[in-house]
Amino acid sequence: MKTSIRAVNGFRVWDSRGRPTVEVELVLESGITGRGIAPSGASCGSNEAVDLRDGGASYGGYGVARALENVAHLISPALVGLDAMCQASVDARLIELDASSTRDKVGGNALIATSMAVLHAAAETTGKPLWSHLAEGRAISMPLPEVQIFGGGAHAGRRVDVQDFLVMPVGASTFDEALCICADIYRIAGECMEARGGRMGVADEGGWWPNFSSNEEALQVLTGAIERAGYGNGEAMISLDIAASGLYKDGYYRLAMEDRQFDSDAWLDLVCSWVAKYPILSIEDPVAEDDVLGMRKFTDVLGDKIQIIGDDYLVTNVDRVSQAITDGCCNAVLIKPNQVGTITEAKATLDRARDAGWGTVISARSGESEDVTITHLAIGWNAGQLKVGSFSRSERMAKWNEALRIERGGAATKAFSGLGALPIKVRAGQEDAQASGRRSRVAR
Ligand code: PGA
Ligand code: ZN
């Protein structure tokens, strides 16, 4: 059969941190090829698929020789002869090779690069762009972008404890306009940082390198930048990724830069005070990955006002999402395909969350490449939001620019999700706020 897999070849390429990563090139009997490059995280959940590294002295321990051996000796023999048009069966075969929840035998990096390559080969066979192959003719809306303005946490030497300070351009009416708003805020925030003095530069995802004396000061500067850029009337709101697992130890949340620590209740009070003072519309991982009680309290208090995203808390795992729905924890999911290992599992997790009325955010990792698969996943799967880091560094811009190309490509991608991207209850509250006159048109 022409669409049968003839060969699965793994190669070492390099990521945006200059570390090795896995590239898989898949060849079909027809001669058509598909390629995928594994991304990699720096602040990983302990329940996510393992990024298999060699350890030892070479490449700082980040070598991927073992993962590539697994592509050659485990994955390739298992996949040759399978029909690439049947993603679910190919992914099921991959899962059979390593059914452990963290995929530490074969490696999440080997698995996801392969699963992505299969998807690309199938789309190429249909002659359609990947997003269109995935959309299967269904109506879609372009996702709301979340753009990082300041980097922090594990991506910036912990110079500020909160990992990501982002903006959500909810007042935009097209994806293109949404990026224009983010570009303005990114530029003005850079000017604010320059005026403050100190080192200029960017963190791992391209956000400005943090130079603050407290986490709250970063919120003040970001709020000021949004206002100075002219979007202080609700058109652009703040999104935080606290990545709180990295702050949690022995029952306390610790802000190292401020030398302060908080028990679960005091921590909740602090984060709620930020939400009350600043235009925050979304918070990711406000509590540690296993702090179910904390997440439930947080969702009880804020779940109908802001989006509460589980990243390390949910690790793109359908069972963890189901459990969180039952527990009343979170109202949105972050989908990072390499956290789970295959495209099919990532889609199942997204569907489960969407069916519950949750927000859905497709996300890159802090270690990325020129691979733009996730842009196509966000659009083709009709996810509400896309988060790929900041507004600099080409591994980020490649993904934003690919979305612009898709948006201008035809009638199918003219709609924009905007506020519709938010979880159902939060959306209703925001629409009320806009109806009461908070929103004014973007002047451009
Ligand atoms: P990571 O960070 O890719 O380093 O895990 C991204 C995030 O936490 O959202
Ligand atoms: Zn995160």
CSV table of C-alpha atoms and ligand atoms in Angstrom, one decimal:
chain,number,residue,atom,x,y,z
A,1,MET,CA,0.0,0.0,0.0
A,2,LYS,CA,1.3,3.4,-0.9
A,3,THR,CA,0.5,4.9,2.4
A,4,SER,CA,2.3,2.2,4.4
A,5,ILE,CA,5.3,3.2,6.4
A,6,ARG,CA,8.5,2.2,4.7
A,7,ALA,CA,11.1,3.6,7.1
A,8,VAL,CA,11.4,5.6,10.4
A,9,ASN,CA,14.7,7.4,10.7
A,10,GLY,CA,15.9,9.3,13.8
A,11,PHE,CA,18.4,12.1,13.8
A,12,ARG,CA,20.1,14.4,16.3
A,13,VAL,CA,19.3,18.1,15.7
A,14,TRP,CA,19.6,21.1,18.0
A,15,ASP,CA,17.0,23.1,19.9
A,16,SER,CA,16.6,26.7,20.9
A,17,ARG,CA,18.8,26.2,24.0
A,18,GLY,CA,21.6,24.7,21.9
A,19,ARG,CA,20.8,21.2,23.3
A,20,PRO,CA,20.4,18.0,21.2
A,21,THR,CA,16.9,16.9,20.4
A,22,VAL,CA,15.2,14.2,18.4
A,23,GLU,CA,14.1,14.6,14.8
A,24,VAL,CA,12.2,11.8,13.1
A,25,GLU,CA,11.8,11.5,9.4
A,26,LEU,CA,9.2,9.0,8.2
A,27,VAL,CA,9.1,7.6,4.7
A,28,LEU,CA,6.0,6.1,3.1
A,29,GLU,CA,6.0,3.5,0.3
A,30,SER,CA,4.8,6.4,-1.9
A,31,GLY,CA,8.1,8.2,-1.3
A,32,ILE,CA,6.2,10.9,0.7
A,33,THR,CA,8.0,11.9,3.9
A,34,GLY,CA,6.9,13.5,7.2
A,35,ARG,CA,9.1,15.1,9.9
A,36,GLY,CA,8.7,15.9,13.5
A,37,ILE,CA,11.1,17.5,16.0
A,38,ALA,CA,10.7,16.9,19.8
A,39,PRO,CA,10.5,20.0,22.0
A,40,SER,CA,11.6,19.9,25.6
A,41,GLY,CA,10.6,21.5,28.9
A,42,ALA,CA,12.7,23.0,31.7
A,43,SER,CA,10.0,23.0,34.3
A,44,CYS,CA,8.5,19.6,33.9
A,45,GLY,CA,5.7,17.9,35.8
A,46,SER,CA,6.8,14.8,37.6
A,47,ASN,CA,3.9,12.9,35.9
A,48,GLU,CA,4.8,13.8,32.3
A,49,ALA,CA,6.4,11.6,29.6
A,50,VAL,CA,10.2,11.6,30.2
A,51,ASP,CA,12.5,13.4,27.9
A,52,LEU,CA,15.0,10.6,27.5
A,53,ARG,CA,18.6,11.9,27.8
A,54,ASP,CA,21.9,10.0,28.0
A,55,GLY,CA,23.3,11.7,31.1
A,56,GLY,CA,27.1,11.6,31.5
A,57,ALA,CA,29.5,14.2,30.4
A,58,SER,CA,28.7,14.7,26.7
A,59,TYR,CA,26.5,17.6,25.8
A,60,GLY,CA,26.0,18.4,29.5
A,61,GLY,CA,24.1,15.1,29.9
A,62,TYR,CA,21.5,16.2,27.3
A,63,GLY,CA,22.5,13.7,24.6
A,64,VAL,CA,19.8,11.8,22.8
A,65,ALA,CA,21.7,8.7,21.6
A,66,ARG,CA,19.5,6.4,23.6
A,67,ALA,CA,16.3,8.0,22.3
A,68,LEU,CA,17.7,7.6,18.7
A,69,GLU,CA,18.6,4.0,19.4
A,70,ASN,CA,15.0,3.4,20.5
A,71,VAL,CA,13.8,5.0,17.2
A,72,ALA,CA,16.0,2.6,15.2
A,73,HIS,CA,15.6,-0.6,17.2
A,74,LEU,CA,12.1,-0.4,18.9
A,75,ILE,CA,10.0,2.1,17.0
A,76,SER,CA,11.0,1.5,13.4
A,77,PRO,CA,10.5,-2.3,13.4
A,78,ALA,CA,7.1,-1.9,15.1
A,79,LEU,CA,5.9,0.8,12.7
A,80,VAL,CA,7.1,-0.4,9.3
A,81,GLY,CA,4.2,-1.7,7.2
A,82,LEU,CA,1.5,0.2,9.2
A,83,ASP,CA,-0.8,2.6,7.4
A,84,ALA,CA,0.2,6.2,8.2
A,85,MET,CA,-3.3,7.4,7.4
A,86,CYS,CA,-4.5,5.7,10.5
A,87,GLN,CA,-2.9,7.9,13.2
A,88,ALA,CA,-4.8,6.2,16.0
A,89,SER,CA,-3.5,2.7,15.1
A,90,VAL,CA,0.1,3.9,14.7
A,91,ASP,CA,-0.1,5.7,18.0
A,92,ALA,CA,-1.6,2.7,19.7
A,93,ARG,CA,1.4,0.6,18.5
A,94,LEU,CA,3.7,3.3,19.9
A,95,ILE,CA,1.9,3.1,23.3
A,96,GLU,CA,2.2,-0.7,23.3
A,97,LEU,CA,6.0,-0.3,23.1
A,98,ASP,CA,5.9,1.6,26.4
A,99,ALA,CA,2.6,1.7,28.3
A,100,SER,CA,4.2,3.2,31.4
A,101,SER,CA,2.6,6.6,32.3
A,102,THR,CA,6.0,8.4,32.0
A,103,ARG,CA,7.2,6.5,28.9
A,104,ASP,CA,10.7,6.2,30.4
A,105,LYS,CA,11.6,3.1,28.4
A,106,VAL,CA,11.2,4.5,24.9
A,107,GLY,CA,11.3,8.2,25.8
A,108,GLY,CA,8.6,10.8,25.3
A,109,ASN,CA,11.0,12.6,22.9
A,110,ALA,CA,11.4,9.6,20.6
A,111,LEU,CA,7.6,8.9,20.7
A,112,ILE,CA,6.3,12.5,20.0
A,113,ALA,CA,8.8,13.1,17.2
A,114,THR,CA,7.6,9.9,15.5
A,115,SER,CA,3.9,10.6,16.1
A,116,MET,CA,4.3,14.1,14.7
A,117,ALA,CA,6.2,12.7,11.6
A,118,VAL,CA,3.3,10.2,11.0
A,119,LEU,CA,0.8,13.1,11.1
A,120,HIS,CA,2.8,15.2,8.6
A,121,ALA,CA,3.2,12.3,6.2
A,122,ALA,CA,-0.5,11.7,6.3
A,123,ALA,CA,-1.4,15.3,5.7
A,124,GLU,CA,1.2,15.5,2.8
A,125,THR,CA,-0.5,12.4,1.3
A,126,THR,CA,-3.9,14.2,1.2
A,127,GLY,CA,-2.3,17.3,-0.4
A,128,LYS,CA,-3.8,19.5,2.3
A,129,PRO,CA,-2.1,21.7,4.8
A,130,LEU,CA,-1.8,20.0,8.2
A,131,TRP,CA,-4.4,22.2,9.9
A,132,SER,CA,-6.9,21.5,7.1
A,133,HIS,CA,-6.3,17.8,7.2
A,134,LEU,CA,-7.0,17.9,11.0
A,135,ALA,CA,-10.1,20.1,10.7
A,136,GLU,CA,-11.7,17.6,8.3
A,137,GLY,CA,-14.0,20.4,6.9
A,138,ARG,CA,-15.4,21.4,10.3
A,139,ALA,CA,-15.8,25.2,11.1
A,140,ILE,CA,-12.8,26.6,13.0
A,141,SER,CA,-11.8,29.9,14.7
A,142,MET,CA,-8.3,31.2,14.9
A,143,PRO,CA,-6.9,30.8,18.4
A,144,LEU,CA,-6.4,33.6,20.9
A,145,PRO,CA,-2.7,34.0,21.4
A,146,GLU,CA,-1.1,34.3,24.8
A,147,VAL,CA,2.2,36.1,24.5
A,148,GLN,CA,4.9,36.1,27.1
A,149,ILE,CA,6.3,39.6,28.0
A,150,PHE,CA,8.6,38.8,30.9
A,151,GLY,CA,10.2,35.4,31.4
A,152,GLY,CA,11.0,34.1,34.8
A,153,GLY,CA,11.3,31.0,37.0
A,154,ALA,CA,13.4,28.2,35.5
A,155,HIS,CA,13.6,30.1,32.2
A,156,ALA,CA,15.4,33.1,33.7
A,157,GLY,CA,17.7,31.8,36.4
A,158,ARG,CA,14.9,32.3,38.9
A,159,ARG,CA,15.5,36.0,38.8
A,160,VAL,CA,11.8,36.3,39.5
A,161,ASP,CA,9.7,33.4,41.0
A,162,VAL,CA,6.7,33.5,38.7
A,163,GLN,CA,7.6,31.8,35.4
A,164,ASP,CA,5.6,33.7,32.8
A,165,PHE,CA,4.1,37.1,32.6
A,166,LEU,CA,1.9,37.0,29.5
A,167,VAL,CA,-0.8,39.1,27.8
A,168,MET,CA,-4.0,38.0,26.2
A,169,PRO,CA,-5.3,40.4,23.6
A,170,VAL,CA,-9.0,39.6,24.2
A,171,GLY,CA,-10.2,42.9,22.5
A,172,ALA,CA,-8.9,41.9,19.1
A,173,SER,CA,-11.2,40.8,16.3
A,174,THR,CA,-8.7,38.9,14.2
A,175,PHE,CA,-5.5,36.9,14.9
A,176,ASP,CA,-3.5,39.4,13.0
A,177,GLU,CA,-4.8,42.3,15.1
A,178,ALA,CA,-4.2,40.2,18.3
A,179,LEU,CA,-0.5,39.9,17.4
A,180,CYS,CA,-0.3,43.6,16.6
A,181,ILE,CA,-1.6,44.3,20.2
A,182,CYS,CA,1.0,41.9,21.7
A,183,ALA,CA,3.8,43.4,19.6
A,184,ASP,CA,3.0,46.9,20.9
A,185,ILE,CA,3.0,45.7,24.5
A,186,TYR,CA,6.2,43.7,24.0
A,187,ARG,CA,7.9,46.7,22.5
A,188,ILE,CA,6.7,49.2,25.2
A,189,ALA,CA,7.6,46.7,28.0
A,190,GLY,CA,11.1,46.6,26.5
A,191,GLU,CA,11.3,50.3,26.7
A,192,CYS,CA,10.2,50.3,30.3
A,193,MET,CA,12.9,47.7,31.1
A,194,GLU,CA,15.5,49.8,29.3
A,195,ALA,CA,14.5,52.8,31.3
A,196,ARG,CA,14.9,50.8,34.5
A,197,GLY,CA,18.5,50.0,33.7
A,198,GLY,CA,20.4,46.8,34.2
A,199,ARG,CA,20.9,43.9,31.8
A,200,MET,CA,18.7,43.8,28.7
A,201,GLY,CA,18.2,40.6,27.0
A,202,VAL,CA,15.6,37.8,26.8
A,203,ALA,CA,14.8,34.6,28.7
A,204,ASP,CA,14.4,31.1,27.2
A,205,GLU,CA,11.1,31.8,25.6
A,206,GLY,CA,12.0,35.3,24.3
A,207,GLY,CA,10.3,37.4,27.1
A,208,TRP,CA,12.3,40.3,28.5
A,209,TRP,CA,14.9,39.2,31.1
A,210,PRO,CA,13.4,40.0,34.5
A,211,ASN,CA,14.9,42.9,36.5
A,212,PHE,CA,12.5,43.3,39.5
A,213,SER,CA,12.7,43.5,43.2
A,214,SER,CA,9.5,41.5,43.7
A,215,ASN,CA,7.0,39.4,41.8
A,216,GLU,CA,4.4,42.1,42.3
A,217,GLU,CA,6.7,44.7,40.8
A,218,ALA,CA,6.7,42.7,37.5
A,219,LEU,CA,2.9,42.9,37.6
A,220,GLN,CA,3.0,46.7,38.1
A,221,VAL,CA,5.4,47.2,35.2
A,222,LEU,CA,3.4,44.9,32.9
A,223,THR,CA,0.1,46.7,33.8
A,224,GLY,CA,1.9,50.0,33.1
A,225,ALA,CA,3.1,48.8,29.7
A,226,ILE,CA,-0.4,47.6,28.7
A,227,GLU,CA,-1.7,51.1,29.6
A,228,ARG,CA,1.0,53.0,27.9
A,229,ALA,CA,0.5,50.9,24.8
A,230,GLY,CA,-3.2,52.0,24.8
A,231,TYR,CA,-4.8,48.7,25.7
A,232,GLY,CA,-5.6,49.4,29.4
A,233,ASN,CA,-9.4,49.3,28.9
A,234,GLY,CA,-9.7,45.5,28.9
A,235,GLU,CA,-8.5,44.9,25.4
A,236,ALA,CA,-5.4,43.2,26.7
A,237,MET,CA,-5.4,41.3,29.9
A,238,ILE,CA,-2.6,39.6,31.9
A,239,SER,CA,-2.1,35.8,32.1
A,240,LEU,CA,0.4,34.3,34.6
A,241,ASP,CA,2.0,30.9,34.6
A,242,ILE,CA,3.1,30.6,38.2
A,243,ALA,CA,4.5,27.1,37.6
A,244,ALA,CA,4.0,26.7,41.4
A,245,SER,CA,5.4,23.2,41.6
A,246,GLY,CA,8.8,24.8,41.4
A,247,LEU,CA,8.0,27.0,44.4
A,248,TYR,CA,6.6,24.3,46.7
A,249,LYS,CA,8.6,22.5,49.3
A,250,ASP,CA,7.6,20.7,52.5
A,251,GLY,CA,4.1,22.2,52.5
A,252,TYR,CA,5.0,25.8,51.8
A,253,TYR,CA,5.1,28.0,48.7
A,254,ARG,CA,8.3,30.0,48.7
A,255,LEU,CA,9.1,33.2,46.8
A,256,ALA,CA,12.8,33.0,47.0
A,257,MET,CA,13.6,36.4,45.6
A,258,GLU,CA,11.4,38.0,48.3
A,259,ASP,CA,12.6,35.6,51.0
A,260,ARG,CA,8.9,34.9,51.9
A,261,GLN,CA,7.1,31.6,52.4
A,262,PHE,CA,3.4,30.9,52.6
A,263,ASP,CA,1.2,28.0,53.7
A,264,SER,CA,-1.5,26.9,51.3
A,265,ASP,CA,-4.1,29.4,52.6
A,266,ALA,CA,-1.8,32.4,52.8
A,267,TRP,CA,-0.6,31.5,49.3
A,268,LEU,CA,-4.1,31.6,48.0
A,269,ASP,CA,-4.7,35.0,49.7
A,270,LEU,CA,-1.6,36.4,48.0
A,271,VAL,CA,-2.6,35.2,44.5
A,272,CYS,CA,-6.1,36.4,45.0
A,273,SER,CA,-4.8,39.8,46.0
A,274,TRP,CA,-2.9,40.0,42.7
A,275,VAL,CA,-6.1,39.2,40.8
A,276,ALA,CA,-7.9,41.9,42.7
A,277,LYS,CA,-5.3,44.6,42.0
A,278,TYR,CA,-4.2,43.8,38.4
A,279,PRO,CA,-6.0,43.0,35.2
A,280,ILE,CA,-5.4,39.2,35.4
A,281,LEU,CA,-7.6,37.0,33.3
A,282,SER,CA,-5.8,33.7,33.5
A,283,ILE,CA,-3.5,31.8,35.9
A,284,GLU,CA,-1.7,28.6,35.0
A,285,ASP,CA,-0.5,26.2,37.8
A,286,PRO,CA,-1.3,28.5,40.7
A,287,VAL,CA,-0.6,25.5,43.0
A,288,ALA,CA,1.8,22.6,43.0
A,289,GLU,CA,1.1,19.5,40.8
A,290,ASP,CA,-0.3,17.4,43.6
A,291,ASP,CA,-2.0,20.1,45.8
A,292,VAL,CA,-5.6,19.0,45.0
A,293,LEU,CA,-7.0,20.8,48.0
A,294,GLY,CA,-5.3,24.0,47.1
A,295,MET,CA,-6.4,23.8,43.5
A,296,ARG,CA,-10.0,23.1,44.5
A,297,LYS,CA,-10.0,26.1,46.9
A,298,PHE,CA,-8.5,28.3,44.2
A,299,THR,CA,-11.1,27.1,41.6
A,300,ASP,CA,-13.9,27.6,44.1
A,301,VAL,CA,-12.9,31.2,44.8
A,302,LEU,CA,-11.8,32.3,41.3
A,303,GLY,CA,-13.1,29.8,38.8
A,304,ASP,CA,-15.9,31.9,37.5
A,305,LYS,CA,-13.8,35.0,37.2
A,306,ILE,CA,-10.6,33.9,35.6
A,307,GLN,CA,-9.2,31.0,33.6
A,308,ILE,CA,-7.4,28.5,35.7
A,309,ILE,CA,-5.1,26.3,33.6
A,310,GLY,CA,-3.5,23.0,34.6
A,311,ASP,CA,-0.1,22.4,33.1
A,312,ASP,CA,2.1,20.4,35.4
A,313,TYR,CA,-1.1,19.7,37.3
A,314,LEU,CA,-2.7,17.9,34.4
A,315,VAL,CA,0.3,17.0,32.1
A,316,THR,CA,-2.0,16.5,29.0
A,317,ASN,CA,-3.2,13.3,30.6
A,318,VAL,CA,-6.9,12.4,30.0
A,319,ASP,CA,-7.3,10.6,33.3
A,320,ARG,CA,-5.9,13.6,35.3
A,321,VAL,CA,-8.3,15.9,33.4
A,322,SER,CA,-11.2,13.6,34.2
A,323,GLN,CA,-10.2,13.5,37.8
A,324,ALA,CA,-9.8,17.3,37.9
A,325,ILE,CA,-13.3,17.7,36.4
A,326,THR,CA,-14.7,15.4,39.2
A,327,ASP,CA,-12.7,17.3,41.8
A,328,GLY,CA,-13.9,20.7,40.7
A,329,CYS,CA,-10.2,21.7,40.0
A,330,CYS,CA,-9.1,24.0,37.0
A,331,ASN,CA,-11.3,25.2,34.2
A,332,ALA,CA,-8.8,25.0,31.4
A,333,VAL,CA,-6.1,22.6,30.1
A,334,LEU,CA,-2.7,23.2,28.7
A,335,ILE,CA,-2.0,20.7,25.9
A,336,LYS,CA,1.7,19.9,25.3
A,337,PRO,CA,1.8,16.8,23.1
A,338,ASN,CA,5.3,15.8,24.3
A,339,GLN,CA,4.0,15.7,27.9
A,340,VAL,CA,1.9,12.6,27.0
A,341,GLY,CA,3.8,11.1,24.0
A,342,THR,CA,1.4,10.8,21.1
A,343,ILE,CA,-0.8,13.0,19.0
A,344,THR,CA,-3.8,10.8,19.5
A,345,GLU,CA,-3.6,11.0,23.3
A,346,ALA,CA,-3.1,14.8,23.2
A,347,LYS,CA,-6.3,15.1,21.1
A,348,ALA,CA,-8.2,12.9,23.5
A,349,THR,CA,-7.2,15.1,26.4
A,350,LEU,CA,-8.2,18.2,24.6
A,351,ASP,CA,-11.6,16.7,23.7
A,352,ARG,CA,-12.3,15.7,27.3
A,353,ALA,CA,-11.6,19.2,28.5
A,354,ARG,CA,-13.6,20.9,25.8
A,355,ASP,CA,-16.6,18.7,26.5
A,356,ALA,CA,-16.5,19.9,30.1
A,357,GLY,CA,-16.8,23.6,28.9
A,358,TRP,CA,-13.1,24.2,29.7
A,359,GLY,CA,-10.7,26.5,28.0
A,360,THR,CA,-8.1,24.7,25.8
A,361,VAL,CA,-4.6,26.0,25.2
A,362,ILE,CA,-2.1,24.4,22.9
A,363,SER,CA,1.4,25.1,24.1
A,364,ALA,CA,5.0,25.0,23.1
A,365,ARG,CA,7.8,24.1,25.5
A,366,SER,CA,10.7,26.3,26.6
A,367,GLY,CA,13.0,24.3,24.4
A,368,GLU,CA,11.8,24.5,20.9
A,369,SER,CA,12.8,24.4,17.2
A,370,GLU,CA,11.6,25.6,13.8
A,371,ASP,CA,8.9,22.9,13.9
A,372,VAL,CA,5.5,24.6,13.6
A,373,THR,CA,3.3,21.5,14.2
A,374,ILE,CA,1.6,22.9,17.3
A,375,THR,CA,0.3,26.0,15.3
A,376,HIS,CA,-1.4,23.5,13.0
A,377,LEU,CA,-2.7,21.5,15.9
A,378,ALA,CA,-4.2,24.6,17.6
A,379,ILE,CA,-6.0,25.7,14.4
A,380,GLY,CA,-7.0,22.2,13.0
A,381,TRP,CA,-8.3,21.0,16.4
A,382,ASN,CA,-10.0,24.4,16.9
A,383,ALA,CA,-8.4,24.9,20.3
A,384,GLY,CA,-9.3,28.2,21.9
A,385,GLN,CA,-5.8,29.5,22.6
A,386,LEU,CA,-2.2,29.2,21.5
A,387,LYS,CA,0.8,29.8,23.8
A,388,VAL,CA,4.3,29.6,22.2
A,389,GLY,CA,6.3,31.9,24.4
A,390,SER,CA,7.2,35.5,23.6
A,391,PHE,CA,7.5,37.8,20.6
A,392,SER,CA,11.2,37.3,19.7
A,393,ARG,CA,13.5,34.4,18.9
A,394,SER,CA,12.7,32.6,15.6
A,395,GLU,CA,11.6,29.3,17.2
A,396,ARG,CA,8.7,31.4,18.6
A,397,MET,CA,8.1,33.7,15.6
A,398,ALA,CA,8.0,30.8,13.2
A,399,LYS,CA,4.9,29.6,15.0
A,400,TRP,CA,3.1,33.0,15.1
A,401,ASN,CA,4.0,33.7,11.5
A,402,GLU,CA,2.7,30.2,10.4
A,403,ALA,CA,-0.7,31.1,12.1
A,404,LEU,CA,-0.8,34.4,10.1
A,405,ARG,CA,-0.2,32.5,6.9
A,406,ILE,CA,-3.0,30.2,7.7
A,407,GLU,CA,-5.3,33.0,8.7
A,408,ARG,CA,-4.8,34.9,5.4
A,409,GLY,CA,-5.1,31.7,3.4
A,410,GLY,CA,-8.9,31.5,3.1
A,411,ALA,CA,-12.4,31.8,4.3
A,412,ALA,CA,-12.2,28.8,6.6
A,413,THR,CA,-9.8,30.6,8.9
A,414,LYS,CA,-11.3,34.1,9.0
A,415,ALA,CA,-13.2,33.6,12.3
A,416,PHE,CA,-11.3,34.5,15.6
A,417,SER,CA,-12.1,33.0,18.9
A,418,GLY,CA,-11.3,36.1,21.1
A,419,LEU,CA,-13.3,36.0,24.3
A,420,GLY,CA,-14.9,32.8,23.1
A,421,ALA,CA,-11.7,31.0,23.9
A,422,LEU,CA,-12.3,31.4,27.7
A,423,PRO,CA,-14.0,28.7,29.8
A,424,ILE,CA,-17.8,29.1,29.7
A,425,LYS,CA,-18.4,30.8,33.0
A,426,VAL,CA,-15.5,33.2,32.7
A,427,ARG,CA,-16.5,34.1,29.2
A,428,ALA,CA,-20.0,35.1,30.4
A,429,GLY,CA,-18.5,37.4,33.0
A,430,GLN,CA,-16.2,39.1,30.6
A,431,GLU,CA,-18.9,39.6,28.0
A,432,ASP,CA,-21.0,41.4,30.6
A,433,ALA,CA,-18.0,43.6,31.4
A,434,GLN,CA,-17.6,44.4,27.8
A,435,ALA,CA,-21.3,45.1,27.3
A,436,SER,CA,-21.2,47.6,30.1
A,437,GLY,CA,-18.8,49.7,28.1
A,438,ARG,CA,-15.3,48.6,29.2
A,439,ARG,CA,-14.3,47.8,25.7
A,440,SER,CA,-13.5,50.3,23.0
A,441,ARG,CA,-12.4,49.5,19.5
A,442,VAL,CA,-8.7,49.0,18.8
A,443,ALA,CA,-7.6,52.3,17.2
A,444,ARG,CA,-5.6,51.4,14.1
B,1,PGA,P1,8.5,24.3,30.1
B,1,PGA,O1,7.7,25.6,30.4
B,1,PGA,O2,8.4,24.0,28.7
B,1,PGA,O3,9.9,24.6,30.5
B,1,PGA,O4,7.9,23.2,30.9
B,1,PGA,C1,6.5,25.9,29.8
B,1,PGA,C2,5.3,26.1,30.8
B,1,PGA,O5,5.5,25.8,32.0
B,1,PGA,O6,4.2,26.4,30.3
B,2,ZN,ZN,3.3,26.0,32.6
